[in-house]
PDB file of C-alpha atoms in Angstrom:
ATOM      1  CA  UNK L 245     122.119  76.773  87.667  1.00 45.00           C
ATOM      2  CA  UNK L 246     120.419  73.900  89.338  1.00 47.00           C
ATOM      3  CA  UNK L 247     123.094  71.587  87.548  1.00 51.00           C
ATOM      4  CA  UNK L 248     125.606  73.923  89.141  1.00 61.00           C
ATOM      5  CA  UNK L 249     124.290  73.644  92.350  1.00 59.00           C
ATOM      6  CA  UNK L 250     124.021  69.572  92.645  1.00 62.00           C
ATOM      7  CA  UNK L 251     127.792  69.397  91.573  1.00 70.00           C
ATOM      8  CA  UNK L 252     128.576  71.694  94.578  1.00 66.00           C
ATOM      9  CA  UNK L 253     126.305  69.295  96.838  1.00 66.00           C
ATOM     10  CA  UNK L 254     127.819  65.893  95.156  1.00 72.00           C
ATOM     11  CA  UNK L 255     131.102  67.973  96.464  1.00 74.00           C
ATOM     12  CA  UNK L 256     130.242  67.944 100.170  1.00 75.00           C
ATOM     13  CA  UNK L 257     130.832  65.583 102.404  1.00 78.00           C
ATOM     14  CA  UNK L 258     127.864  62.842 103.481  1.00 78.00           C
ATOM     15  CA  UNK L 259     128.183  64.462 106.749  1.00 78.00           C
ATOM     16  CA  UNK L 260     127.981  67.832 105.406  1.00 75.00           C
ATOM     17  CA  UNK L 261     124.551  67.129 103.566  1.00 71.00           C
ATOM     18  CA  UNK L 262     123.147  65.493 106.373  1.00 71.00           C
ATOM     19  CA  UNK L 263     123.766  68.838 108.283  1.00 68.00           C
ATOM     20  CA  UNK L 264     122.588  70.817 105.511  1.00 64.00           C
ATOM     21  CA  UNK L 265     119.358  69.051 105.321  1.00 60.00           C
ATOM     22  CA  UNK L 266     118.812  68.334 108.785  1.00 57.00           C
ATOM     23  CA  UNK L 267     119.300  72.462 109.300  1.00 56.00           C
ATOM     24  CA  UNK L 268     116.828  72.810 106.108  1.00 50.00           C
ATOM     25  CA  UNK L 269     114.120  70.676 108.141  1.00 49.00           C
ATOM     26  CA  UNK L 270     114.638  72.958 111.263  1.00 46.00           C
ATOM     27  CA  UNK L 271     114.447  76.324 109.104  1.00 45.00           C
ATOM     28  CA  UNK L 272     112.085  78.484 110.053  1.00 46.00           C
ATOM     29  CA  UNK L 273     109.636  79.836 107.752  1.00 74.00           C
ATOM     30  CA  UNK L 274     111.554  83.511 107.176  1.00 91.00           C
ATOM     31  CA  UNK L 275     115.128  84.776 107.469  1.00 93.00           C
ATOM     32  CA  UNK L 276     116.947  87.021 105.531  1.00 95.00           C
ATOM     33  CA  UNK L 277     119.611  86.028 103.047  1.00 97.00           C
ATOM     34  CA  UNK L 278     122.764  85.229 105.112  1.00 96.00           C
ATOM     35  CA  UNK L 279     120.871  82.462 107.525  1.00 95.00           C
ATOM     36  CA  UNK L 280     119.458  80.818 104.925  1.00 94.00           C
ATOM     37  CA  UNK L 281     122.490  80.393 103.249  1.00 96.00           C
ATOM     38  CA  UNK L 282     123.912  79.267 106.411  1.00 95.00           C
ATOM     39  CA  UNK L 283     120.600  76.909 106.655  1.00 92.00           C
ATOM     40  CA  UNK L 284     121.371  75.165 103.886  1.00 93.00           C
ATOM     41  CA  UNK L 285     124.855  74.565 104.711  1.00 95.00           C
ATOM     42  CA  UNK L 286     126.567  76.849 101.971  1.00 96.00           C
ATOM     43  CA  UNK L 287     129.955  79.764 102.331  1.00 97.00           C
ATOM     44  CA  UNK L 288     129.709  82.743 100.819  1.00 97.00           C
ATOM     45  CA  UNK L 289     132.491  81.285  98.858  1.00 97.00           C
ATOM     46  CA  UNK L 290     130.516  78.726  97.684  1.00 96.00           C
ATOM     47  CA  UNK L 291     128.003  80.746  96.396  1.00 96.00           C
ATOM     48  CA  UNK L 292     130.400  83.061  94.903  1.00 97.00           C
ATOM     49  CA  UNK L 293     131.933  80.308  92.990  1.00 96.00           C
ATOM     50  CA  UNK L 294     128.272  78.952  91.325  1.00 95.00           C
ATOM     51  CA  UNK L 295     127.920  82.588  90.190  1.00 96.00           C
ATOM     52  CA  UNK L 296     130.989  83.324  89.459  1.00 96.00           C
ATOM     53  CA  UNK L 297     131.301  86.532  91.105  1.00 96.00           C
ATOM     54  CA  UNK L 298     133.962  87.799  94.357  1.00 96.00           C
ATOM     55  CA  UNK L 299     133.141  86.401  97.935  1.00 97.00           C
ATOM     56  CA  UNK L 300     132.503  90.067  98.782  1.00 97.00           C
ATOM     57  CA  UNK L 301     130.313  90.617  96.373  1.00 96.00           C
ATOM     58  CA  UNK L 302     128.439  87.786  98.017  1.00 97.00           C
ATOM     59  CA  UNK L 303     128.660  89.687 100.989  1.00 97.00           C
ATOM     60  CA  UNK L 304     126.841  93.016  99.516  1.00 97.00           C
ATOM     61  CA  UNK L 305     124.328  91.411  98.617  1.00 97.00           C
ATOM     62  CA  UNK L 306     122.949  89.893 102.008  1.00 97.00           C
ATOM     63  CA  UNK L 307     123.358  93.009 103.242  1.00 96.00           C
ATOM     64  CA  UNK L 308     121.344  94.673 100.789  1.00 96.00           C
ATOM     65  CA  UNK L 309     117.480  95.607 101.825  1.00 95.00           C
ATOM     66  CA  UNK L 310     116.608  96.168  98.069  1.00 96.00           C
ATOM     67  CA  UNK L 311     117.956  94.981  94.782  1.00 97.00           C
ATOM     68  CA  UNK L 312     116.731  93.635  90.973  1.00 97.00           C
ATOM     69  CA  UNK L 313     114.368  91.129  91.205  1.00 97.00           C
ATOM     70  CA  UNK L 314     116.804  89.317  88.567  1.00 96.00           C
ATOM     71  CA  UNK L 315     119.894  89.551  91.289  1.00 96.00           C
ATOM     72  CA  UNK L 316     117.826  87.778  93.627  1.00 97.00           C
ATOM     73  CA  UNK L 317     116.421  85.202  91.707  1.00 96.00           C
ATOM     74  CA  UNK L 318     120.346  84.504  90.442  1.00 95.00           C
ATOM     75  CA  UNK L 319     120.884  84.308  94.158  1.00 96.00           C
ATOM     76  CA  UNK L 320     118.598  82.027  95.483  1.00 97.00           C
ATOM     77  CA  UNK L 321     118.741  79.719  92.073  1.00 96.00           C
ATOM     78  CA  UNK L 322     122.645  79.711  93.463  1.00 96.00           C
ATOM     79  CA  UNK L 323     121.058  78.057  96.735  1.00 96.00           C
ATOM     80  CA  UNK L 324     119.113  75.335  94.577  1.00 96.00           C
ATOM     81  CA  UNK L 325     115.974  77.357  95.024  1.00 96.00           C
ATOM     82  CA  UNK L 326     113.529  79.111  93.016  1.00 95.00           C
ATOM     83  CA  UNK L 327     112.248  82.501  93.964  1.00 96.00           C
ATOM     84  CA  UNK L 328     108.696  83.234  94.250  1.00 93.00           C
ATOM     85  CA  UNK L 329     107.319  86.596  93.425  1.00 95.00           C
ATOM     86  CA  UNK L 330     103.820  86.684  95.633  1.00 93.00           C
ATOM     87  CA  UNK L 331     100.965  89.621  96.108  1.00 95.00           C
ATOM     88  CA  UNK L 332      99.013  88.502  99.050  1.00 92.00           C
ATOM     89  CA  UNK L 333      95.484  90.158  99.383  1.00 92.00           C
ATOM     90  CA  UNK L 334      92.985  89.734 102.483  1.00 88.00           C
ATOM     91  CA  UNK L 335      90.859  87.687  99.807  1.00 84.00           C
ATOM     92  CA  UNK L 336      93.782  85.616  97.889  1.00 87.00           C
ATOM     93  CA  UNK L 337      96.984  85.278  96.810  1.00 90.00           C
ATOM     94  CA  UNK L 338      98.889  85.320  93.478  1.00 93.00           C
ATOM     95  CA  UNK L 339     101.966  84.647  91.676  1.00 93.00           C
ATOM     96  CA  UNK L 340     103.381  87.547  89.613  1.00 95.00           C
ATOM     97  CA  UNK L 341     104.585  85.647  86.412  1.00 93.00           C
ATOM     98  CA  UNK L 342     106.606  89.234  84.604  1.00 93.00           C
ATOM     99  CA  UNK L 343     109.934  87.547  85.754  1.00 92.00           C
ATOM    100  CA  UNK L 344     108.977  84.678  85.454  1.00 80.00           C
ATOM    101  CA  UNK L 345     111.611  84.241  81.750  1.00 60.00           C
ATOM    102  CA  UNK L 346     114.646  85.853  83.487  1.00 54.00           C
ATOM    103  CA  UNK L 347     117.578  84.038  82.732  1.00 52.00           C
ATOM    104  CA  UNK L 348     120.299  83.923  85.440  1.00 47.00           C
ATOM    105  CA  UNK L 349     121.935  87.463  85.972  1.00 46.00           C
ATOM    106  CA  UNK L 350     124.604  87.656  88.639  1.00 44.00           C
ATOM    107  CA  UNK L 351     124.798  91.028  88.133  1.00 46.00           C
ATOM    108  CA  UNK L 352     124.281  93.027  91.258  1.00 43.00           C
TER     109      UNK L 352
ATOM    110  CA  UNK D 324      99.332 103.129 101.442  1.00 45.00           C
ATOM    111  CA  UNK D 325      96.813 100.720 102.588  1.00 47.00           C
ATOM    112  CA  UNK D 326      94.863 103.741 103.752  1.00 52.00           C
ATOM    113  CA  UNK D 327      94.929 105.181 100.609  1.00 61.00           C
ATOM    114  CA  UNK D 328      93.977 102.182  99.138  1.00 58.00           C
ATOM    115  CA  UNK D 329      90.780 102.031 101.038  1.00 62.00           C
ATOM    116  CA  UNK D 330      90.170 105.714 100.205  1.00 70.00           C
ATOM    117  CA  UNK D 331      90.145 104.963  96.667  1.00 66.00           C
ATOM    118  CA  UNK D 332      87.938 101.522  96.896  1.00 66.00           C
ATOM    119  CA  UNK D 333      85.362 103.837  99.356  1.00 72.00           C
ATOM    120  CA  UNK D 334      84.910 106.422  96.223  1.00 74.00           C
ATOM    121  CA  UNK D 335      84.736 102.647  94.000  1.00 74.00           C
ATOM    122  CA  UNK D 336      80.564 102.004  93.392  1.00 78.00           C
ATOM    123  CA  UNK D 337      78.656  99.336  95.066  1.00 78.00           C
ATOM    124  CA  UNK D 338      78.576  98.009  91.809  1.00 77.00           C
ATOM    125  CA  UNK D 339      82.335  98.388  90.800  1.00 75.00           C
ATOM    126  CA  UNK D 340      83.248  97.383  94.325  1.00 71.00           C
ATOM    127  CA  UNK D 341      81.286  93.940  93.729  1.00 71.00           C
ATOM    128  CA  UNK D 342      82.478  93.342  90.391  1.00 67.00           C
ATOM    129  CA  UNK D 343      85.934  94.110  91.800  1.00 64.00           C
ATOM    130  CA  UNK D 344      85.185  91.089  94.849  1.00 60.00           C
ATOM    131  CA  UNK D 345      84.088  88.824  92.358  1.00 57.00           C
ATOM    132  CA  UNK D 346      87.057  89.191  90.019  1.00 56.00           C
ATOM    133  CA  UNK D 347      88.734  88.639  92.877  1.00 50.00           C
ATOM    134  CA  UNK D 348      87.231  85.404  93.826  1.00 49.00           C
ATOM    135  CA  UNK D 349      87.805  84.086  90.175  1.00 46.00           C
ATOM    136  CA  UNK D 350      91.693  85.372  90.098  1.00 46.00           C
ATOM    137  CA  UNK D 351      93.944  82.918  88.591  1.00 47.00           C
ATOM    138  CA  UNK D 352      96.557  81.600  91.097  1.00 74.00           C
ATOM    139  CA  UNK D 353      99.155  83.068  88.458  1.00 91.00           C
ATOM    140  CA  UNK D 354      99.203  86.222  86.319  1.00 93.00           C
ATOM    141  CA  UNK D 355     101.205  89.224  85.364  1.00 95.00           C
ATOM    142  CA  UNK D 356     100.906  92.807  86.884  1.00 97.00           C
ATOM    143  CA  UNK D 357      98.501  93.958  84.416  1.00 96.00           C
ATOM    144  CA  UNK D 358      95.925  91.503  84.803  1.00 95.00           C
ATOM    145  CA  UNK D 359      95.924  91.319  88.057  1.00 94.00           C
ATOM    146  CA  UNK D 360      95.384  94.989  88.070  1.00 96.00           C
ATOM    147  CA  UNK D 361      92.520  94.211  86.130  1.00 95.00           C
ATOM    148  CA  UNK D 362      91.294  91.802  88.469  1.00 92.00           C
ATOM    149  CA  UNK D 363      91.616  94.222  91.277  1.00 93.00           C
ATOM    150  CA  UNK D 364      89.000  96.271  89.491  1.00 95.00           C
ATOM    151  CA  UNK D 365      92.003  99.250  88.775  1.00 96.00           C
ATOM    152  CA  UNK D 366      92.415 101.273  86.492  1.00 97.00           C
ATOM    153  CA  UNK D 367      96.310 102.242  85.307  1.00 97.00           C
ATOM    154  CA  UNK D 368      95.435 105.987  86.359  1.00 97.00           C
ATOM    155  CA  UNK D 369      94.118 105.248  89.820  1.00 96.00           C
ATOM    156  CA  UNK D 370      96.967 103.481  90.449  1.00 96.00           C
ATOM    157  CA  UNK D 371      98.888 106.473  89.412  1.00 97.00           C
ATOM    158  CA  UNK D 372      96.822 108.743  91.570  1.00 96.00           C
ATOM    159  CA  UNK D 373      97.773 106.422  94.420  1.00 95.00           C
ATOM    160  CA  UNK D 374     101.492 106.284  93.614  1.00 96.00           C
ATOM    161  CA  UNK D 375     101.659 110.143  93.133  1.00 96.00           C
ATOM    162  CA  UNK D 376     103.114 108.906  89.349  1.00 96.00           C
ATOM    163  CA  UNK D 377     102.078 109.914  86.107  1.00 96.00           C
ATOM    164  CA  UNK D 378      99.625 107.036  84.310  1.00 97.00           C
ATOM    165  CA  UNK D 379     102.624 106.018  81.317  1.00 97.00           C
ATOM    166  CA  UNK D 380     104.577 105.110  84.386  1.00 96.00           C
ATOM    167  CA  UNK D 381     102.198 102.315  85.650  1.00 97.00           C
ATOM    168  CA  UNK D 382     101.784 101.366  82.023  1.00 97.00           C
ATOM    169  CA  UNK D 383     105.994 100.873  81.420  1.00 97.00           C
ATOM    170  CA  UNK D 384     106.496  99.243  84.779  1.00 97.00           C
ATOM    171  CA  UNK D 385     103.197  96.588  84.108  1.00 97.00           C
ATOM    172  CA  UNK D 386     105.585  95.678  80.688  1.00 96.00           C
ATOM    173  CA  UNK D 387     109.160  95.395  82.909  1.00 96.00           C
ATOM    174  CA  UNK D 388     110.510  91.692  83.159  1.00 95.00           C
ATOM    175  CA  UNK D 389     112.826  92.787  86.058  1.00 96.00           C
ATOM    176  CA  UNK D 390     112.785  95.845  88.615  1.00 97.00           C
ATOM    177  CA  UNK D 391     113.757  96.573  91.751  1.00 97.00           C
ATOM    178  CA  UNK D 392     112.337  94.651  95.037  1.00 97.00           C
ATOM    179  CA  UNK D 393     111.131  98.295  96.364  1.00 96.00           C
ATOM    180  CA  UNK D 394     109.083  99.403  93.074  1.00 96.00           C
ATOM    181  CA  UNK D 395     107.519  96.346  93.174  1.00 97.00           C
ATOM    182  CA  UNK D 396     106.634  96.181  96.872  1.00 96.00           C
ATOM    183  CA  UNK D 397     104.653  99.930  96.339  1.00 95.00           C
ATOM    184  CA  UNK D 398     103.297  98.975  93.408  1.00 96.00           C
ATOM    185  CA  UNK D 399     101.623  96.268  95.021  1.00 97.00           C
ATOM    186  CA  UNK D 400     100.615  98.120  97.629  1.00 96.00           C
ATOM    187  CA  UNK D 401      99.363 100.373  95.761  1.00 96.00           C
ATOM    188  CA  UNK D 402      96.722  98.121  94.594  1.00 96.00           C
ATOM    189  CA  UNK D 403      95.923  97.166  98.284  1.00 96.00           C
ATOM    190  CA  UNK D 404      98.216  94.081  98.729  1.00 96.00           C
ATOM    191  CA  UNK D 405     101.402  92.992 100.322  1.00 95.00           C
ATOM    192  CA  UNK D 406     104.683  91.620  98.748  1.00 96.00           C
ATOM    193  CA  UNK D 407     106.020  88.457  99.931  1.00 93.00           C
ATOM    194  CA  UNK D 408     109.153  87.411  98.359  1.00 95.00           C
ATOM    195  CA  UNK D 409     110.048  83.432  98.963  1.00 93.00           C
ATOM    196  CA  UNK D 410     112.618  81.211  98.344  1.00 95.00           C
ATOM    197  CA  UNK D 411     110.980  77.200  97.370  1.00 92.00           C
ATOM    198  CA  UNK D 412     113.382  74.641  98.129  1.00 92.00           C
ATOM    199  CA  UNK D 413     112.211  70.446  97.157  1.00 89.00           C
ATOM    200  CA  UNK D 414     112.406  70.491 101.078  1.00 85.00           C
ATOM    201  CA  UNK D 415     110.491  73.788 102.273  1.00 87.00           C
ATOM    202  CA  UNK D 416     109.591  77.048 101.585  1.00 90.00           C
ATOM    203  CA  UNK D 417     111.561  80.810 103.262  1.00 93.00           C
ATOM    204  CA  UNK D 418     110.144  83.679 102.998  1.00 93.00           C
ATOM    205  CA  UNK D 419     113.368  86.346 102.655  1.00 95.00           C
ATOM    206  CA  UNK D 420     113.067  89.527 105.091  1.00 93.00           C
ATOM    207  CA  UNK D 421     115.707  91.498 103.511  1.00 93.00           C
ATOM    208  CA  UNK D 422     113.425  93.521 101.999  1.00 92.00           C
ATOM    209  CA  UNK D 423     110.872  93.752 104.572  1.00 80.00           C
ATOM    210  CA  UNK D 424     111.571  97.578 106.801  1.00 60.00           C
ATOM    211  CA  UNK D 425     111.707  99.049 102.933  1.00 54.00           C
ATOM    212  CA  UNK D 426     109.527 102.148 103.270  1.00 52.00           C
ATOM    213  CA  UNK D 427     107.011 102.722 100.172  1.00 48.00           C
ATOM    214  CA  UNK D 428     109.369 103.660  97.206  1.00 46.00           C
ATOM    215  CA  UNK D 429     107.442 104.917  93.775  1.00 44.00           C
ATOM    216  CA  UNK D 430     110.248 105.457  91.992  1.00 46.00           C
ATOM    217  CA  UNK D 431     110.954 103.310  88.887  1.00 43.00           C
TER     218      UNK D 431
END
């Protein structure tokens, strides 16, 4: 997937990645699905060609409040990120490491 | 759910309670569901009692590599903690909101 996604960014123009990344240094720390795929400069079309799914299906998903933690993950890997699955306490915080062998699943 | 949570640590004894803090203190910065379970000083059936689930229930999702965002999110509240879910990038970290107005959801 990460492969994927640096052929799609090798694809952009320099002024498009210098957008992307200047929007990346402005992101703020939490958004929902849509802006950050906006913040990094992608389409819905763009993800929807990495995972090989329907631009509407694309759609669905950012408007989705809950879904597979495997959908997700396929999602954000999409974006050139990974996702991080995090339990926060009032004395620490830790990673939960059961999905942590998913392989991609685009399924929604 | 964090109400009930502190319910259940408030029957916990001094002793269990401290044993529970210093587990805490000593928790890896990575596990899986079941350990840190453990570390929270839990048993599988109080976390059922707190989930209104039966105890094989805790014990099947504990063994799941993938589940939804929303069984996840109680479960870890369950156990007294909150659910962050975050997208790393090379150039900064998001934490997603999709998911945050989701209302405690037990089912599997």
């Amino acid at each position: 997937m990460a492969k994927k996604f640096a052929d799609l960014r090798a694809q952009m123009s320099p002024e498009s990645r210098a957008r992307a990344e200047s929007r990346a240094q402005a992101m703020l720390a939490e958004m929902p699905l849509n802006e950050l795929r906006q913040a990094r400069g992608l389409s819905q079309k763009m993800l929807a060609e990495v995972l090989h799914i329907q631009q509407p299906a694309i759609a669905k998903i950012e408007k989705r409040t809950d879904m597979y933690i495997s959908t997700l993950r396929s999602h954000i890997e999409a974006m050139g990120g990974e996702l991080d699955v995090v339990a926060r306490f009032p004395d620490g915080t830790v990673k939960i490491t059961n999905f942590a062998d998913l392989g991609g699943n685009a399924t929604a």
